PDB file of C-alpha atoms in Angstrom:
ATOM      1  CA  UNK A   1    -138.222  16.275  50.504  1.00 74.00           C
ATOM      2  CA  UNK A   2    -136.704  17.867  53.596  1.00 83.00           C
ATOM      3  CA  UNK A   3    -137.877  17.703  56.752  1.00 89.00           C
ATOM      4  CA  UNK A   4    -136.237  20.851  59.138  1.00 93.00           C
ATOM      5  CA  UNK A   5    -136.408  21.128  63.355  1.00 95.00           C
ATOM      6  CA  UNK A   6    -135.210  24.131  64.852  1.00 97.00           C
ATOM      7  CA  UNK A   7    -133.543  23.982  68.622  1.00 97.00           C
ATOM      8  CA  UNK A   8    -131.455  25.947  71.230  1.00 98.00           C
ATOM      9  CA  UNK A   9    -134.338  28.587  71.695  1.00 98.00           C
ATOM     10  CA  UNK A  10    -134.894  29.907  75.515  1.00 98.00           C
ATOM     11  CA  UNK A  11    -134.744  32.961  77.520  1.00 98.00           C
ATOM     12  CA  UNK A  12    -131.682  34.820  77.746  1.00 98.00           C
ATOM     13  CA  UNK A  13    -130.734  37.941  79.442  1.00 98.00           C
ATOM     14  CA  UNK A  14    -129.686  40.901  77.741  1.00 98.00           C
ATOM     15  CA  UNK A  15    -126.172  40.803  76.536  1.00 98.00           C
ATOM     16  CA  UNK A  16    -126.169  37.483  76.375  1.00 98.00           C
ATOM     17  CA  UNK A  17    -125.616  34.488  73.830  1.00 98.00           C
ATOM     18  CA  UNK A  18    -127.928  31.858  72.376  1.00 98.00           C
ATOM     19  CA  UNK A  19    -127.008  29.130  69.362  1.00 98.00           C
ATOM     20  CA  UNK A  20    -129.628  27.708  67.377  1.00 98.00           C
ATOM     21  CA  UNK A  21    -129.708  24.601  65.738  1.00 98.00           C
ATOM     22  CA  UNK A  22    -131.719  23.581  62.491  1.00 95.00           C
ATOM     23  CA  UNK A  23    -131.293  19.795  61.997  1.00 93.00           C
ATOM     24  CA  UNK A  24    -132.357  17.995  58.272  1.00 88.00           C
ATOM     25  CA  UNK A  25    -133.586  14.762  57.214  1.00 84.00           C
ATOM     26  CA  UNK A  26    -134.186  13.155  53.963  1.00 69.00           C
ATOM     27  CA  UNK A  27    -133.772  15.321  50.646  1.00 65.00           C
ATOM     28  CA  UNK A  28    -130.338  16.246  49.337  1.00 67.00           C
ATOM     29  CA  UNK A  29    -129.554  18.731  52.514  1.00 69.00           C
ATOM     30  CA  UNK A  30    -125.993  19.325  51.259  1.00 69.00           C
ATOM     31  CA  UNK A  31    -126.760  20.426  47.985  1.00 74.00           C
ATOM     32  CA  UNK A  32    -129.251  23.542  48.916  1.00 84.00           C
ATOM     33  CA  UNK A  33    -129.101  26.999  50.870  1.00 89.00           C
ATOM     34  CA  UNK A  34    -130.627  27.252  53.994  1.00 93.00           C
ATOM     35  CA  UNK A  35    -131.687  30.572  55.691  1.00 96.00           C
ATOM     36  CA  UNK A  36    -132.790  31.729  59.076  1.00 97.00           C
ATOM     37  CA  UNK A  37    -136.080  33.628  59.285  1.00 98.00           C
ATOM     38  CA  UNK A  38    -137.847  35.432  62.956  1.00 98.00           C
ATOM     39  CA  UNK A  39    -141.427  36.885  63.678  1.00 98.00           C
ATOM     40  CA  UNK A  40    -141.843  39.102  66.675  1.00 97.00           C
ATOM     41  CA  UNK A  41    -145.258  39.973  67.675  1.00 92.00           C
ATOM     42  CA  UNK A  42    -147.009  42.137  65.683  1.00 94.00           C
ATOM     43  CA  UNK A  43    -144.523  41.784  63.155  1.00 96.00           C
ATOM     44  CA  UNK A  44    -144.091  39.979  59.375  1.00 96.00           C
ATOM     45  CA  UNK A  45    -141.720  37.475  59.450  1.00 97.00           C
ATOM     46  CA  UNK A  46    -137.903  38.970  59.022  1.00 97.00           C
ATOM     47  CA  UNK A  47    -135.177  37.553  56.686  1.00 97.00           C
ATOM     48  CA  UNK A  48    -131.543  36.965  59.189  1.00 98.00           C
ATOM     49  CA  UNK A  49    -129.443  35.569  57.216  1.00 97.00           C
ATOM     50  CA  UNK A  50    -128.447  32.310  54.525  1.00 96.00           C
ATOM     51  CA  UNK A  51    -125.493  30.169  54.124  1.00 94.00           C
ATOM     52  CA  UNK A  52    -125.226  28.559  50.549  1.00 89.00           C
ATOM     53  CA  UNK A  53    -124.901  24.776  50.088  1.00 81.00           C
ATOM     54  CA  UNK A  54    -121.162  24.802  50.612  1.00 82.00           C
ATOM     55  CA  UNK A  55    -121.344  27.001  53.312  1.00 85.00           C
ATOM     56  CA  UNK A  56    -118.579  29.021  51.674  1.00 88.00           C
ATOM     57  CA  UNK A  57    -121.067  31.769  50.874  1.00 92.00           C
ATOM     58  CA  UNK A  58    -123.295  33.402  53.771  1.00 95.00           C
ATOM     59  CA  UNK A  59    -125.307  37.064  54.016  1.00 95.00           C
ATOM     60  CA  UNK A  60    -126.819  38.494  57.371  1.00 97.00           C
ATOM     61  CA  UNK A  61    -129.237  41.142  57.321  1.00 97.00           C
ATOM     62  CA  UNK A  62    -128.127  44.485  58.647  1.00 97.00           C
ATOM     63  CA  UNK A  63    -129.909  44.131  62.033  1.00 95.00           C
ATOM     64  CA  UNK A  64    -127.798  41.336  63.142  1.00 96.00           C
ATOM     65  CA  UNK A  65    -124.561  42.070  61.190  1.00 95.00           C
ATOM     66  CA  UNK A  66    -121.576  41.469  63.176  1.00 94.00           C
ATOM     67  CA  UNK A  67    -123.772  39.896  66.020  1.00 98.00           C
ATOM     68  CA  UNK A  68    -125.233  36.192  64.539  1.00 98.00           C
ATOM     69  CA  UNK A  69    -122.935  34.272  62.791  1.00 98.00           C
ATOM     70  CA  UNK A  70    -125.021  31.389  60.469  1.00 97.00           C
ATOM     71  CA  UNK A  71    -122.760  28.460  59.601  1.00 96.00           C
ATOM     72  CA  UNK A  72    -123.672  24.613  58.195  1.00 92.00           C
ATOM     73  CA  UNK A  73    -122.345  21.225  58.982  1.00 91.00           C
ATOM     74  CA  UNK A  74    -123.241  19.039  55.885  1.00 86.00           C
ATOM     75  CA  UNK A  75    -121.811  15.949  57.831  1.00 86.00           C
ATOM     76  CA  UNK A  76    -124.209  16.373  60.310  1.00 89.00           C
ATOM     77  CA  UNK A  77    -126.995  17.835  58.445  1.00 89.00           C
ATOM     78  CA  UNK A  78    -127.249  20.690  60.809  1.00 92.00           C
ATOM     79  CA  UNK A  79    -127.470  24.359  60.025  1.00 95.00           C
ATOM     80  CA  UNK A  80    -126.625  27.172  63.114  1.00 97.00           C
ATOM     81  CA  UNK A  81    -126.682  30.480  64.091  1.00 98.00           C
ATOM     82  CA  UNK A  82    -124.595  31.652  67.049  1.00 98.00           C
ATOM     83  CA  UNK A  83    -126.820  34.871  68.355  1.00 98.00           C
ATOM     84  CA  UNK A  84    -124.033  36.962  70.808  1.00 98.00           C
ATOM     85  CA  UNK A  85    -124.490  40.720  72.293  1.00 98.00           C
ATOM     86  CA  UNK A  86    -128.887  39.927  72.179  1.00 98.00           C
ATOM     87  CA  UNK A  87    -130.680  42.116  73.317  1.00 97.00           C
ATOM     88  CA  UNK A  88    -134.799  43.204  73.042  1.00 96.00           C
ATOM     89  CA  UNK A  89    -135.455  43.701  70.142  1.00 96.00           C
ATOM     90  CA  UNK A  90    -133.712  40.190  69.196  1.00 98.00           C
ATOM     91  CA  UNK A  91    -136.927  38.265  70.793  1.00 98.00           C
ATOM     92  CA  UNK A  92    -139.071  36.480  68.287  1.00 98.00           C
ATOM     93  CA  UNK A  93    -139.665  33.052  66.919  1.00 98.00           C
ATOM     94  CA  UNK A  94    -137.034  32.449  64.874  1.00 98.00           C
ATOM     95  CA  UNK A  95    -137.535  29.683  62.081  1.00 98.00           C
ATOM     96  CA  UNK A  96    -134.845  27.789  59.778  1.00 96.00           C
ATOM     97  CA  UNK A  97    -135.846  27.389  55.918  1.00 95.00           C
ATOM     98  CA  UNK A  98    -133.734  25.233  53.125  1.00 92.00           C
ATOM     99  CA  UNK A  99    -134.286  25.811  49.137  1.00 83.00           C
ATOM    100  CA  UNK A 100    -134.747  29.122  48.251  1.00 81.00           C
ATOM    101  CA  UNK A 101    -136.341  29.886  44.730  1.00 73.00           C
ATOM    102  CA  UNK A 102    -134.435  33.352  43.152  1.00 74.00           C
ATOM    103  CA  UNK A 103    -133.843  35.395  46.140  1.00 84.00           C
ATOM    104  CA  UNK A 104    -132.955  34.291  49.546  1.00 88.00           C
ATOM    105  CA  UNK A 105    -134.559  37.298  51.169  1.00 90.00           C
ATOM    106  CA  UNK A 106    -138.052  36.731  51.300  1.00 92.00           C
ATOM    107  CA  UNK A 107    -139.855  33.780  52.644  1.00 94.00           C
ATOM    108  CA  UNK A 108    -141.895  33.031  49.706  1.00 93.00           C
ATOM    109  CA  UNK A 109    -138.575  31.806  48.212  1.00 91.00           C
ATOM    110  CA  UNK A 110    -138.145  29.012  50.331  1.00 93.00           C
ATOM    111  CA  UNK A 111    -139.734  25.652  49.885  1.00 91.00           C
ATOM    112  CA  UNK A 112    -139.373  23.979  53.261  1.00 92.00           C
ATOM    113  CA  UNK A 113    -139.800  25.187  56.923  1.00 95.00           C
ATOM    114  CA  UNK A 114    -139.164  24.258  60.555  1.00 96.00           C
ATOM    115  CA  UNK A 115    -141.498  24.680  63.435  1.00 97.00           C
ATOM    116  CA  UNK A 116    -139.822  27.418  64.938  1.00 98.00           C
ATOM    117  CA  UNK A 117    -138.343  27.902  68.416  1.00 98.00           C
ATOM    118  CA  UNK A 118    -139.060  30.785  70.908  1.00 98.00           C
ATOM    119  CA  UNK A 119    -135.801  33.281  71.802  1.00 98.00           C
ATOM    120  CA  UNK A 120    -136.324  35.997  74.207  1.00 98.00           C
ATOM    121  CA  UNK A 121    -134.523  38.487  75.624  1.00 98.00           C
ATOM    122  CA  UNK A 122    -134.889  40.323  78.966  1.00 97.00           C
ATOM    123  CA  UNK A 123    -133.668  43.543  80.028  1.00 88.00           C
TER     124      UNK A 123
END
């Protein structure tokens, strides 16, 4: 079992920088992927990217490629993504998820989920 609570959410002006923080606790945190998920309003829920249990292997989707950066600290049990150069279209609830189940790209492929925490953007 693994327990997941997203942080570091907030309102941020355009241009700006955010880093979230998805903290574990019990299950075997080190030894699974963990991926970051958003929902804007009106919108399904959007794959962002996934770091493997190592952390030596990550994907981003193409929407924040070369802008988030997702990286793990198994020592600390903490998962993050560093969100730089945000801008509108970045606001949504964005949502940490650990043990994906073939591929890492849809949330029906992950087991366990955080609460969520706001990011928005202004213009």
């Amino acid at each position: 079992q693994v327990q997941l609570v997203e942080s570091g959410g907030g309102l941020v002006q355009a241009g700006g920088s955010l880093r979230l923080s998805c903290a574990a606790s019990d299950g075997t945190f080190s030894s699974i992927p963990v991926g970051w998920f958003r929902q804007a309003p009106g919108k399904e829920r959007e794959f962002v990217a996934v770091i493997s249990w190592s952390g030596s292997t990550t994907f981003h989707a193409d929407s924040v490629k070369d802008r988030f950066t997702i990286s793990r600290d198994n020592a600390k049990k903490t998962v993050y993504l560093q969100m730089n150069s945000l801008n509108s279209e970045d606001t949504a609830v964005y949502y940490c998820a650990a043990d994906p189940d073939g591929s890492w790209k849809e949330p029906s492929d992950y087991r366990f989920w955080g609460q969520g925490t706001q990011v928005t953007v202004s213009s």
